[in-house]
Amino acid sequence: MIERSIVPNIRSHLGRGRVIVIYGPRRVGKTTIARQLLQEVPSSEQLYLNCDEMIT
């Protein structure tokens, strides 16, 4: 897997009680990056929202 240049920056903010939003155009790797980073955070500290299927 290719390490994206933004990952270390995001990683440095994990666990500080902040909300991290990853957004951008379709099919650029946002979900892949999010899943990769979620593996590094205890599940009790995770909240993952997928806004592709929002109910209106």
XYZ file of N, CA and C in Angstrom:
168
model
N 0.841 -1.179 0.000
C 0.000 0.000 0.000
C 0.888 1.246 0.000
N 0.482 2.229 -0.734
C 1.229 3.479 -0.826
C 0.865 4.369 0.363
N 1.867 4.827 1.082
C 1.642 5.750 2.203
C 1.387 7.144 1.630
N 0.235 7.681 1.897
C -0.107 9.025 1.423
C 0.613 10.062 2.276
N 0.990 11.164 1.672
C 1.751 12.190 2.396
C 0.934 12.848 3.509
N -0.390 12.788 3.428
C -1.238 13.418 4.443
C -1.387 12.548 5.691
N -1.136 11.247 5.571
C -1.374 10.321 6.686
C -0.580 10.686 7.941
N 0.719 10.973 7.863
C 1.435 11.351 9.092
C 0.851 12.598 9.762
N 0.376 13.542 8.974
C -0.238 14.754 9.520
C -1.526 14.411 10.264
N -2.369 13.591 9.664
C -3.609 13.178 10.322
C -3.276 12.382 11.579
N -2.327 11.466 11.460
C -1.932 10.607 12.578
C -1.489 11.439 13.786
N -0.822 12.560 13.542
C -0.334 13.394 14.646
C -1.476 14.039 15.436
N -2.683 14.085 14.862
C -3.838 14.683 15.534
C -4.754 13.646 16.177
N -4.501 12.377 15.964
C -5.351 11.339 16.543
C -5.225 11.330 18.058
N -6.327 11.048 18.737
C -6.312 10.900 20.184
C -6.254 12.190 20.967
N -6.551 13.295 20.346
C -6.515 14.580 21.051
C -7.912 15.136 21.301
N -8.924 14.302 21.207
C -10.289 14.756 21.443
C -10.828 15.649 20.352
N -10.308 15.497 19.161
C -10.752 16.318 18.037
C -11.527 15.466 17.043
N -12.305 16.138 16.240
C -12.985 15.492 15.127
C -12.111 15.672 13.902
N -11.879 14.594 13.195
C -11.092 14.662 11.966
C -12.019 14.327 10.810
N -12.122 15.233 9.855
C -12.966 15.045 8.683
C -12.059 14.887 7.479
N -12.301 13.831 6.720
C -11.555 13.609 5.479
C -12.560 13.779 4.348
N -12.349 14.780 3.512
C -13.282 15.017 2.415
C -12.514 15.321 1.142
N -13.195 15.182 0.023
C -12.575 15.455 -1.266
C -13.361 14.789 -2.376
N -12.833 14.834 -3.590
C -13.522 14.235 -4.731
C -13.676 12.726 -4.562
N -14.547 12.166 -5.358
C -14.762 10.720 -5.329
C -13.530 9.967 -5.815
N -13.354 8.771 -5.242
C -12.368 7.793 -5.701
C -10.921 8.274 -5.623
N -10.598 9.020 -4.571
C -9.213 9.465 -4.397
C -8.527 8.799 -3.206
N -9.261 7.915 -2.492
C -8.651 7.169 -1.400
C -9.042 7.602 -0.002
N -10.098 8.396 0.131
C -10.516 8.870 1.461
C -10.891 7.713 2.382
N -11.688 6.785 1.887
C -12.118 5.647 2.701
C -10.941 4.764 3.056
N -10.038 4.557 2.132
C -8.850 3.741 2.388
C -8.008 4.353 3.497
N -7.803 5.648 3.441
C -7.032 6.339 4.479
C -7.753 6.237 5.823
N -9.061 6.453 5.830
C -9.825 6.383 7.081
C -9.733 4.995 7.696
N -9.905 3.966 6.898
C -9.827 2.592 7.417
C -8.433 2.277 7.933
N -7.422 2.746 7.241
C -6.038 2.534 7.680
C -5.814 3.184 9.048
N -6.268 4.404 9.209
C -6.074 5.122 10.464
C -6.927 4.546 11.598
N -8.118 4.046 11.279
C -8.980 3.472 12.307
C -8.360 2.239 12.951
N -7.494 1.556 12.239
C -6.813 0.387 12.799
C -5.864 0.782 13.926
N -5.496 2.040 13.983
C -4.543 2.528 14.982
C -5.223 3.128 16.213
N -6.547 3.197 16.201
C -7.296 3.831 17.284
C -8.168 2.774 17.959
N -8.193 2.729 19.299
C -9.068 1.770 19.985
C -10.526 1.961 19.557
N -11.253 0.866 19.391
C -12.634 0.951 18.916
C -13.515 1.785 19.845
N -13.186 1.836 21.124
C -13.974 2.637 22.067
C -13.830 4.139 21.815
N -12.844 4.531 21.019
C -12.610 5.946 20.723
C -12.965 6.303 19.283
N -13.644 5.395 18.585
C -13.953 5.612 17.176
C -15.417 5.974 16.961
N -15.641 6.856 16.009
C -16.966 7.117 15.465
C -16.755 7.367 13.983
N -17.273 6.474 13.159
C -17.081 6.571 11.715
C -18.433 6.829 11.078
N -18.564 7.937 10.392
C -19.800 8.289 9.705
C -19.562 8.274 8.210
N -20.372 7.519 7.506
C -20.308 7.458 6.057
C -21.494 8.255 5.532
N -21.247 9.374 4.927
C -22.328 10.258 4.487
C -22.780 9.985 3.059
N -22.384 8.857 2.490
C -22.831 8.512 1.144
C -24.306 8.142 1.117
N -24.825 7.626 2.221
C -26.196 7.132 2.256
C -27.000 7.869 3.314
N -27.060 9.163 3.201
C -27.777 9.969 4.184
C -29.281 9.849 3.961
N -30.019 9.812 5.060
C -31.478 9.757 5.004
C -31.997 11.188 5.078
N -32.887 11.529 4.157
C -33.429 12.898 4.157
C -34.873 12.905 4.573
